[in-house]
């Protein structure tokens, strides 16, 4: 198994845990782009949202739900962003599906 995030989820590569349950594992991004930058990844290896199948719909919703719960625990009452970079043009660099929770500062739009 060569997937970086699978190794983080199984614990063979260290990470800073933020939230976890039977479906997902959330941990601090190693290169934070904002005061709060957390990655929410499914325990199951799915390469990207583009590779998700019909049976993954509940899992996909769970990742967003978890991101919103973490935002509450981090006090992001002014708002935040949940982002799923997908594929080369989408800027995805780790091929294990994850949702970025970014917040704690005013975020600009559109993204680069
Ligand atoms: P993406 O570019 O959307 O695929 O996001 C991958 C994210 O993983 C980037 O924000 C990286 O900073 C982050 N990252 C890479 N390696 C690690 C690691 N070992 N621990 C935590 N975050 C990581
Ligand atoms: Zn993986």
mmCIF file of N, CA and C and ligand atoms in Angstrom:
data_model
loop_
_atom_site.group_PDB
_atom_site.id
_atom_site.type_symbol
_atom_site.label_atom_id
_atom_site.label_comp_id
_atom_site.label_asym_id
_atom_site.label_seq_id
_atom_site.Cartn_x
_atom_site.Cartn_y
_atom_site.Cartn_z
ATOM 1 N N UNK A 1 0.853 -1.194 0.000
ATOM 2 C CA UNK A 1 0.000 0.000 0.000
ATOM 3 C C UNK A 1 0.890 1.245 0.000
ATOM 4 N N UNK A 2 0.774 2.056 -1.014
ATOM 5 C CA UNK A 2 1.691 3.179 -1.157
ATOM 6 C C UNK A 2 1.014 4.527 -0.933
ATOM 7 N N UNK A 3 -0.255 4.497 -0.560
ATOM 8 C CA UNK A 3 -0.979 5.766 -0.445
ATOM 9 C C UNK A 3 -0.628 6.476 0.870
ATOM 10 N N UNK A 4 -0.197 7.745 0.734
ATOM 11 C CA UNK A 4 0.205 8.534 1.898
ATOM 12 C C UNK A 4 -0.911 8.639 2.937
ATOM 13 N N UNK A 5 -2.102 8.973 2.497
ATOM 14 C CA UNK A 5 -3.182 9.176 3.473
ATOM 15 C C UNK A 5 -3.656 7.855 4.068
ATOM 16 N N UNK A 6 -3.604 6.748 3.325
ATOM 17 C CA UNK A 6 -3.900 5.440 3.931
ATOM 18 C C UNK A 6 -2.911 5.159 5.058
ATOM 19 N N UNK A 7 -1.646 5.515 4.847
ATOM 20 C CA UNK A 7 -0.630 5.290 5.888
ATOM 21 C C UNK A 7 -0.887 6.189 7.093
ATOM 22 N N UNK A 8 -1.311 7.420 6.841
ATOM 23 C CA UNK A 8 -1.654 8.319 7.951
ATOM 24 C C UNK A 8 -2.842 7.757 8.728
ATOM 25 N N UNK A 9 -3.843 7.283 8.018
ATOM 26 C CA UNK A 9 -5.061 6.770 8.663
ATOM 27 C C UNK A 9 -4.749 5.515 9.484
ATOM 28 N N UNK A 10 -3.880 4.657 8.988
ATOM 29 C CA UNK A 10 -3.546 3.437 9.738
ATOM 30 C C UNK A 10 -2.529 3.720 10.844
ATOM 31 N N UNK A 11 -1.895 4.909 10.805
ATOM 32 C CA UNK A 11 -1.002 5.318 11.886
ATOM 33 C C UNK A 11 0.468 5.059 11.649
ATOM 34 N N UNK A 12 0.830 4.572 10.461
ATOM 35 C CA UNK A 12 2.247 4.286 10.220
ATOM 36 C C UNK A 12 3.019 5.552 9.829
ATOM 37 N N UNK A 13 2.305 6.612 9.458
ATOM 38 C CA UNK A 13 2.900 7.942 9.288
ATOM 39 C C UNK A 13 2.188 8.855 10.276
ATOM 40 N N UNK A 14 2.955 9.621 11.070
ATOM 41 C CA UNK A 14 2.308 10.433 12.113
ATOM 42 C C UNK A 14 1.498 11.592 11.561
ATOM 43 N N UNK A 15 0.486 11.967 12.314
ATOM 44 C CA UNK A 15 -0.337 13.127 11.963
ATOM 45 C C UNK A 15 -0.906 13.687 13.260
ATOM 46 N N UNK A 16 -1.495 14.859 13.152
ATOM 47 C CA UNK A 16 -2.149 15.481 14.304
ATOM 48 C C UNK A 16 -3.650 15.297 14.151
ATOM 49 N N UNK A 17 -4.237 14.361 14.908
ATOM 50 C CA UNK A 17 -5.667 14.088 14.730
ATOM 51 C C UNK A 17 -6.536 15.239 15.219
ATOM 52 N N UNK A 18 -7.644 15.449 14.517
ATOM 53 C CA UNK A 18 -8.592 16.504 14.882
ATOM 54 C C UNK A 18 -9.963 15.899 15.206
ATOM 55 N N UNK A 19 -10.335 14.881 14.458
ATOM 56 C CA UNK A 19 -11.656 14.240 14.617
ATOM 57 C C UNK A 19 -11.554 12.876 13.949
ATOM 58 N N UNK A 20 -12.263 11.907 14.519
ATOM 59 C CA UNK A 20 -12.335 10.622 13.821
ATOM 60 C C UNK A 20 -13.567 9.861 14.234
ATOM 61 N N UNK A 21 -14.051 9.072 13.321
ATOM 62 C CA UNK A 21 -15.157 8.151 13.603
ATOM 63 C C UNK A 21 -14.975 6.935 12.702
ATOM 64 N N UNK A 22 -16.011 6.123 12.585
ATOM 65 C CA UNK A 22 -15.854 4.880 11.835
ATOM 66 C C UNK A 22 -15.694 5.105 10.329
ATOM 67 N N UNK A 23 -16.086 6.277 9.862
ATOM 68 C CA UNK A 23 -16.059 6.554 8.419
ATOM 69 C C UNK A 23 -14.838 7.368 7.999
ATOM 70 N N UNK A 24 -14.434 8.311 8.847
ATOM 71 C CA UNK A 24 -13.416 9.267 8.402
ATOM 72 C C UNK A 24 -12.371 9.534 9.478
ATOM 73 N N UNK A 25 -11.268 10.099 9.010
ATOM 74 C CA UNK A 25 -10.187 10.537 9.904
ATOM 75 C C UNK A 25 -9.806 11.948 9.457
ATOM 76 N N UNK A 26 -9.811 12.880 10.398
ATOM 77 C CA UNK A 26 -9.472 14.275 10.091
ATOM 78 C C UNK A 26 -8.204 14.652 10.833
ATOM 79 N N UNK A 27 -7.320 15.348 10.139
ATOM 80 C CA UNK A 27 -6.010 15.679 10.712
ATOM 81 C C UNK A 27 -5.535 17.022 10.179
ATOM 82 N N UNK A 28 -4.584 17.604 10.901
ATOM 83 C CA UNK A 28 -4.075 18.923 10.525
ATOM 84 C C UNK A 28 -3.250 18.833 9.253
ATOM 85 N N UNK A 29 -3.470 19.797 8.343
ATOM 86 C CA UNK A 29 -2.651 19.866 7.132
ATOM 87 C C UNK A 29 -1.229 20.273 7.518
ATOM 88 N N UNK A 30 -0.256 19.619 6.915
ATOM 89 C CA UNK A 30 1.146 19.853 7.275
ATOM 90 C C UNK A 30 1.645 21.213 6.769
ATOM 91 N N UNK A 31 0.985 21.763 5.762
ATOM 92 C CA UNK A 31 1.322 23.091 5.227
ATOM 93 C C UNK A 31 0.069 23.972 5.264
ATOM 94 N N UNK A 32 -0.302 24.423 6.449
ATOM 95 C CA UNK A 32 -1.588 25.137 6.572
ATOM 96 C C UNK A 32 -1.628 26.428 5.758
ATOM 97 N N UNK A 33 -2.753 26.633 5.083
ATOM 98 C CA UNK A 33 -2.971 27.818 4.267
ATOM 99 C C UNK A 33 -3.806 28.875 4.987
ATOM 100 N N UNK A 34 -4.166 28.589 6.210
ATOM 101 C CA UNK A 34 -4.992 29.495 7.016
ATOM 102 C C UNK A 34 -4.827 29.058 8.468
ATOM 103 N N UNK A 35 -5.275 29.889 9.430
ATOM 104 C CA UNK A 35 -5.137 29.502 10.841
ATOM 105 C C UNK A 35 -5.746 28.133 11.153
ATOM 106 N N UNK A 36 -6.843 27.803 10.497
ATOM 107 C CA UNK A 36 -7.407 26.448 10.590
ATOM 108 C C UNK A 36 -7.314 25.799 9.213
ATOM 109 N N UNK A 37 -6.634 24.673 9.131
ATOM 110 C CA UNK A 37 -6.561 23.920 7.864
ATOM 111 C C UNK A 37 -6.510 22.436 8.224
ATOM 112 N N UNK A 38 -7.650 21.794 8.034
ATOM 113 C CA UNK A 38 -7.825 20.393 8.422
ATOM 114 C C UNK A 38 -8.212 19.605 7.178
ATOM 115 N N UNK A 39 -7.734 18.377 7.087
ATOM 116 C CA UNK A 39 -8.099 17.478 5.989
ATOM 117 C C UNK A 39 -9.009 16.387 6.539
ATOM 118 N N UNK A 40 -10.138 16.182 5.897
ATOM 119 C CA UNK A 40 -11.088 15.136 6.298
ATOM 120 C C UNK A 40 -11.060 14.055 5.218
ATOM 121 N N UNK A 41 -10.568 12.870 5.577
ATOM 122 C CA UNK A 41 -10.401 11.793 4.600
ATOM 123 C C UNK A 41 -11.209 10.570 5.011
ATOM 124 N N UNK A 42 -11.801 9.880 4.045
ATOM 125 C CA UNK A 42 -12.484 8.618 4.386
ATOM 126 C C UNK A 42 -11.454 7.549 4.731
ATOM 127 N N UNK A 43 -11.798 6.681 5.677
ATOM 128 C CA UNK A 43 -10.893 5.569 6.002
ATOM 129 C C UNK A 43 -10.715 4.657 4.791
ATOM 130 N N UNK A 44 -11.780 4.536 4.011
ATOM 131 C CA UNK A 44 -11.739 3.733 2.781
ATOM 132 C C UNK A 44 -10.962 4.486 1.710
ATOM 133 N N UNK A 45 -10.079 3.793 1.010
ATOM 134 C CA UNK A 45 -9.336 4.465 -0.059
ATOM 135 C C UNK A 45 -10.230 4.687 -1.277
ATOM 136 N N UNK A 46 -10.473 5.951 -1.567
ATOM 137 C CA UNK A 46 -11.120 6.367 -2.811
ATOM 138 C C UNK A 46 -10.180 7.407 -3.403
ATOM 139 N N UNK A 47 -9.818 7.244 -4.665
ATOM 140 C CA UNK A 47 -8.765 8.084 -5.241
ATOM 141 C C UNK A 47 -9.164 9.557 -5.299
ATOM 142 N N UNK A 48 -10.366 9.818 -5.729
ATOM 143 C CA UNK A 48 -10.851 11.202 -5.805
ATOM 144 C C UNK A 48 -12.366 11.178 -5.856
ATOM 145 N N UNK A 49 -12.974 12.340 -5.724
ATOM 146 C CA UNK A 49 -14.441 12.386 -5.798
ATOM 147 C C UNK A 49 -14.905 11.921 -7.179
ATOM 148 N N UNK A 50 -14.028 12.093 -8.156
ATOM 149 C CA UNK A 50 -14.341 11.667 -9.518
ATOM 150 C C UNK A 50 -14.479 10.148 -9.616
ATOM 151 N N UNK A 51 -13.845 9.430 -8.706
ATOM 152 C CA UNK A 51 -13.876 7.959 -8.712
ATOM 153 C C UNK A 51 -14.971 7.409 -7.790
ATOM 154 N N UNK A 52 -15.694 8.281 -7.100
ATOM 155 C CA UNK A 52 -16.754 7.816 -6.205
ATOM 156 C C UNK A 52 -17.889 7.183 -7.026
ATOM 157 N N UNK A 53 -18.507 6.155 -6.452
ATOM 158 C CA UNK A 53 -19.608 5.462 -7.128
ATOM 159 C C UNK A 53 -20.915 5.758 -6.391
ATOM 160 N N UNK A 54 -22.007 5.307 -6.967
ATOM 161 C CA UNK A 54 -23.327 5.622 -6.421
ATOM 162 C C UNK A 54 -23.420 5.241 -4.935
ATOM 163 N N UNK A 55 -22.847 4.112 -4.569
ATOM 164 C CA UNK A 55 -22.908 3.653 -3.172
ATOM 165 C C UNK A 55 -22.092 4.526 -2.221
ATOM 166 N N UNK A 56 -21.290 5.426 -2.757
ATOM 167 C CA UNK A 56 -20.461 6.301 -1.909
ATOM 168 C C UNK A 56 -21.188 7.586 -1.514
ATOM 169 N N UNK A 57 -22.439 7.754 -1.925
ATOM 170 C CA UNK A 57 -23.121 9.032 -1.687
ATOM 171 C C UNK A 57 -23.191 9.376 -0.197
ATOM 172 N N UNK A 58 -23.490 8.386 0.633
ATOM 173 C CA UNK A 58 -23.599 8.652 2.070
ATOM 174 C C UNK A 58 -22.237 9.035 2.644
ATOM 175 N N UNK A 59 -21.215 8.359 2.202
ATOM 176 C CA UNK A 59 -19.851 8.664 2.647
ATOM 177 C C UNK A 59 -19.473 10.104 2.266
ATOM 178 N N UNK A 60 -19.806 10.493 1.037
ATOM 179 C CA UNK A 60 -19.461 11.854 0.588
ATOM 180 C C UNK A 60 -20.159 12.894 1.460
ATOM 181 N N UNK A 61 -21.429 12.654 1.758
ATOM 182 C CA UNK A 61 -22.153 13.574 2.634
ATOM 183 C C UNK A 61 -21.554 13.603 4.028
ATOM 184 N N UNK A 62 -21.103 12.466 4.496
ATOM 185 C CA UNK A 62 -20.515 12.366 5.836
ATOM 186 C C UNK A 62 -19.257 13.226 5.946
ATOM 187 N N UNK A 63 -18.463 13.265 4.888
ATOM 188 C CA UNK A 63 -17.235 14.070 4.919
ATOM 189 C C UNK A 63 -17.574 15.552 5.087
ATOM 190 N N UNK A 64 -18.601 16.033 4.390
ATOM 191 C CA UNK A 64 -19.026 17.438 4.543
ATOM 192 C C UNK A 64 -19.577 17.678 5.938
ATOM 193 N N UNK A 65 -20.383 16.750 6.429
ATOM 194 C CA UNK A 65 -20.942 16.865 7.781
ATOM 195 C C UNK A 65 -19.812 16.957 8.801
ATOM 196 N N UNK A 66 -18.823 16.074 8.664
ATOM 197 C CA UNK A 66 -17.698 16.082 9.609
ATOM 198 C C UNK A 66 -16.955 17.412 9.539
ATOM 199 N N UNK A 67 -16.754 17.919 8.328
ATOM 200 C CA UNK A 67 -16.089 19.219 8.177
ATOM 201 C C UNK A 67 -16.838 20.315 8.909
ATOM 202 N N UNK A 68 -18.149 20.315 8.816
ATOM 203 C CA UNK A 68 -18.963 21.336 9.496
ATOM 204 C C UNK A 68 -18.882 21.176 11.018
ATOM 205 N N UNK A 69 -18.849 19.939 11.508
ATOM 206 C CA UNK A 69 -18.723 19.727 12.964
ATOM 207 C C UNK A 69 -17.372 20.228 13.463
ATOM 208 N N UNK A 70 -16.323 19.939 12.708
ATOM 209 C CA UNK A 70 -14.985 20.398 13.102
ATOM 210 C C UNK A 70 -14.946 21.922 13.112
ATOM 211 N N UNK A 71 -15.573 22.546 12.100
ATOM 212 C CA UNK A 71 -15.607 24.016 12.044
ATOM 213 C C UNK A 71 -16.221 24.583 13.320
ATOM 214 N N UNK A 72 -17.277 23.942 13.810
ATOM 215 C CA UNK A 72 -17.914 24.404 15.063
ATOM 216 C C UNK A 72 -16.940 24.283 16.230
ATOM 217 N N UNK A 73 -16.244 23.150 16.304
ATOM 218 C CA UNK A 73 -15.313 22.956 17.438
ATOM 219 C C UNK A 73 -14.145 23.935 17.355
ATOM 220 N N UNK A 74 -13.841 24.411 16.151
ATOM 221 C CA UNK A 74 -12.729 25.363 15.967
ATOM 222 C C UNK A 74 -13.195 26.815 16.097
ATOM 223 N N UNK A 75 -14.495 27.001 16.340
ATOM 224 C CA UNK A 75 -15.007 28.358 16.553
ATOM 225 C C UNK A 75 -15.094 29.201 15.291
ATOM 226 N N UNK A 76 -15.303 28.557 14.158
ATOM 227 C CA UNK A 76 -15.331 29.291 12.887
ATOM 228 C C UNK A 76 -16.729 29.848 12.610
ATOM 229 N N UNK A 77 -17.271 30.604 13.567
ATOM 230 C CA UNK A 77 -18.641 31.093 13.453
ATOM 231 C C UNK A 77 -18.778 32.147 12.343
ATOM 232 N N UNK A 78 -17.674 32.770 11.922
ATOM 233 C CA UNK A 78 -17.754 33.769 10.845
ATOM 234 C C UNK A 78 -17.761 33.132 9.460
ATOM 235 N N UNK A 79 -17.481 31.842 9.394
ATOM 236 C CA UNK A 79 -17.493 31.150 8.110
ATOM 237 C C UNK A 79 -16.194 30.420 7.844
ATOM 238 N N UNK A 80 -16.215 29.678 6.772
ATOM 239 C CA UNK A 80 -15.063 28.832 6.417
ATOM 240 C C UNK A 80 -15.313 28.289 5.031
ATOM 241 N N UNK A 81 -14.369 27.501 4.542
ATOM 242 C CA UNK A 81 -14.536 26.904 3.215
ATOM 243 C C UNK A 81 -14.218 25.417 3.275
ATOM 244 N N UNK A 82 -15.063 24.614 2.612
ATOM 245 C CA UNK A 82 -14.815 23.183 2.422
ATOM 246 C C UNK A 82 -14.502 22.985 0.948
ATOM 247 N N UNK A 83 -13.339 22.407 0.653
ATOM 248 C CA UNK A 83 -12.828 22.338 -0.722
ATOM 249 C C UNK A 83 -12.423 20.902 -1.049
ATOM 250 N N UNK A 84 -12.777 20.464 -2.258
ATOM 251 C CA UNK A 84 -12.342 19.140 -2.729
ATOM 252 C C UNK A 84 -11.588 19.329 -4.044
ATOM 253 N N UNK A 85 -10.281 19.452 -3.975
ATOM 254 C CA UNK A 85 -9.474 19.540 -5.190
ATOM 255 C C UNK A 85 -9.549 18.196 -5.899
ATOM 256 N N UNK A 86 -9.730 18.243 -7.210
ATOM 257 C CA UNK A 86 -9.964 17.003 -7.954
ATOM 258 C C UNK A 86 -9.141 16.974 -9.236
ATOM 259 N N UNK A 87 -8.249 15.990 -9.323
ATOM 260 C CA UNK A 87 -7.481 15.797 -10.549
ATOM 261 C C UNK A 87 -6.420 16.870 -10.765
ATOM 262 N N UNK A 88 -5.737 16.742 -11.878
ATOM 263 C CA UNK A 88 -4.589 17.613 -12.177
ATOM 264 C C UNK A 88 -5.004 19.076 -12.248
ATOM 265 N N UNK A 89 -6.016 19.386 -13.038
ATOM 266 C CA UNK A 89 -6.435 20.789 -13.164
ATOM 267 C C UNK A 89 -7.048 21.311 -11.869
ATOM 268 N N UNK A 90 -7.579 20.413 -11.060
ATOM 269 C CA UNK A 90 -8.165 20.824 -9.786
ATOM 270 C C UNK A 90 -7.150 21.016 -8.681
ATOM 271 N N UNK A 91 -5.889 20.740 -8.981
ATOM 272 C CA UNK A 91 -4.832 20.955 -7.993
ATOM 273 C C UNK A 91 -4.697 19.847 -6.969
ATOM 274 N N UNK A 92 -5.245 18.664 -7.265
ATOM 275 C CA UNK A 92 -5.122 17.546 -6.315
ATOM 276 C C UNK A 92 -3.708 16.985 -6.360
ATOM 277 N N UNK A 93 -3.069 16.914 -5.186
ATOM 278 C CA UNK A 93 -1.696 16.402 -5.123
ATOM 279 C C UNK A 93 -1.596 15.078 -4.385
ATOM 280 N N UNK A 94 -2.603 14.719 -3.611
ATOM 281 C CA UNK A 94 -2.626 13.419 -2.921
ATOM 282 C C UNK A 94 -3.858 12.662 -3.417
ATOM 283 N N UNK A 95 -3.605 11.480 -3.988
ATOM 284 C CA UNK A 95 -4.682 10.733 -4.645
ATOM 285 C C UNK A 95 -5.427 9.830 -3.667
ATOM 286 N N UNK A 96 -5.915 10.442 -2.601
ATOM 287 C CA UNK A 96 -6.842 9.810 -1.651
ATOM 288 C C UNK A 96 -7.838 10.917 -1.317
ATOM 289 N N UNK A 97 -9.087 10.688 -1.656
ATOM 290 C CA UNK A 97 -10.127 11.703 -1.467
ATOM 291 C C UNK A 97 -10.029 12.390 -0.102
ATOM 292 N N UNK A 98 -10.126 13.717 -0.110
ATOM 293 C CA UNK A 98 -10.120 14.472 1.148
ATOM 294 C C UNK A 98 -10.817 15.796 0.942
ATOM 295 N N UNK A 99 -11.425 16.273 2.014
ATOM 296 C CA UNK A 99 -12.050 17.589 2.034
ATOM 297 C C UNK A 99 -11.167 18.502 2.871
ATOM 298 N N UNK A 100 -10.785 19.641 2.298
ATOM 299 C CA UNK A 100 -10.059 20.647 3.068
ATOM 300 C C UNK A 100 -11.067 21.500 3.835
ATOM 301 N N UNK A 101 -10.834 21.676 5.123
ATOM 302 C CA UNK A 101 -11.551 22.686 5.905
ATOM 303 C C UNK A 101 -10.560 23.830 6.139
ATOM 304 N N UNK A 102 -10.887 24.993 5.581
ATOM 305 C CA UNK A 102 -9.988 26.141 5.665
ATOM 306 C C UNK A 102 -10.755 27.290 6.300
ATOM 307 N N UNK A 103 -10.167 27.909 7.321
ATOM 308 C CA UNK A 103 -10.857 29.027 7.966
ATOM 309 C C UNK A 103 -9.977 29.747 8.956
ATOM 310 N N UNK A 104 -10.584 30.727 9.604
ATOM 311 C CA UNK A 104 -9.852 31.507 10.593
ATOM 312 C C UNK A 104 -9.304 32.805 10.034
ATOM 313 N N UNK A 105 -9.586 33.063 8.764
ATOM 314 C CA UNK A 105 -9.259 34.351 8.156
ATOM 315 C C UNK A 105 -10.266 34.582 7.026
ATOM 316 N N UNK A 106 -10.323 35.815 6.512
ATOM 317 C CA UNK A 106 -11.215 36.105 5.389
ATOM 318 C C UNK A 106 -10.605 35.519 4.119
ATOM 319 N N UNK A 107 -11.367 34.679 3.426
ATOM 320 C CA UNK A 107 -10.870 33.973 2.241
ATOM 321 C C UNK A 107 -11.302 34.697 0.970
ATOM 322 N N UNK A 108 -10.429 34.753 0.001
ATOM 323 C CA UNK A 108 -10.757 35.445 -1.252
ATOM 324 C C UNK A 108 -11.410 34.486 -2.245
ATOM 325 N N UNK A 109 -12.077 35.078 -3.233
ATOM 326 C CA UNK A 109 -12.690 34.317 -4.326
ATOM 327 C C UNK A 109 -12.594 35.155 -5.589
ATOM 328 N N UNK A 110 -12.326 34.647 -6.759
ATOM 329 C CA UNK A 110 -12.148 33.226 -7.058
ATOM 330 C C UNK A 110 -10.775 32.704 -6.641
ATOM 331 N N UNK A 111 -10.667 31.355 -6.519
ATOM 332 C CA UNK A 111 -9.368 30.751 -6.217
ATOM 333 C C UNK A 111 -8.450 30.866 -7.431
ATOM 334 N N UNK A 112 -7.187 30.636 -7.221
ATOM 335 C CA UNK A 112 -6.214 30.733 -8.317
ATOM 336 C C UNK A 112 -6.317 29.586 -9.292
HETATM 337 P P1 LIG B 1 -4.512 18.359 -2.347
HETATM 338 O O1 LIG B 1 -3.432 19.201 -2.975
HETATM 339 O O2 LIG B 1 -5.879 18.939 -2.455
HETATM 340 O O3 LIG B 1 -4.425 16.923 -2.844
HETATM 341 O O4 LIG B 1 -4.210 18.356 -0.799
HETATM 342 C C1 LIG B 1 -3.190 17.584 -0.225
HETATM 343 C C2 LIG B 1 -2.846 18.240 1.076
HETATM 344 O O5 LIG B 1 -2.148 17.302 1.866
HETATM 345 C C3 LIG B 1 -1.950 19.478 0.957
HETATM 346 O O6 LIG B 1 -2.625 20.606 1.505
HETATM 347 C C4 LIG B 1 -0.714 19.105 1.758
HETATM 348 O O7 LIG B 1 -0.184 20.186 2.495
HETATM 349 C C5 LIG B 1 -1.245 18.004 2.657
HETATM 350 N N1 LIG B 1 -0.258 17.049 3.111
HETATM 351 C C6 LIG B 1 0.703 16.424 2.389
HETATM 352 N N2 LIG B 1 1.391 15.573 3.152
HETATM 353 C C7 LIG B 1 0.859 15.648 4.400
HETATM 354 C C8 LIG B 1 1.148 15.014 5.652
HETATM 355 N N3 LIG B 1 2.128 14.103 5.769
HETATM 356 N N4 LIG B 1 0.403 15.359 6.718
HETATM 357 C C9 LIG B 1 -0.586 16.267 6.614
HETATM 358 N N5 LIG B 1 -0.919 16.890 5.460
HETATM 359 C C10 LIG B 1 -0.201 16.590 4.374
HETATM 360 ZN ZN1 LIG B 2 -5.417 5.941 0.357
#
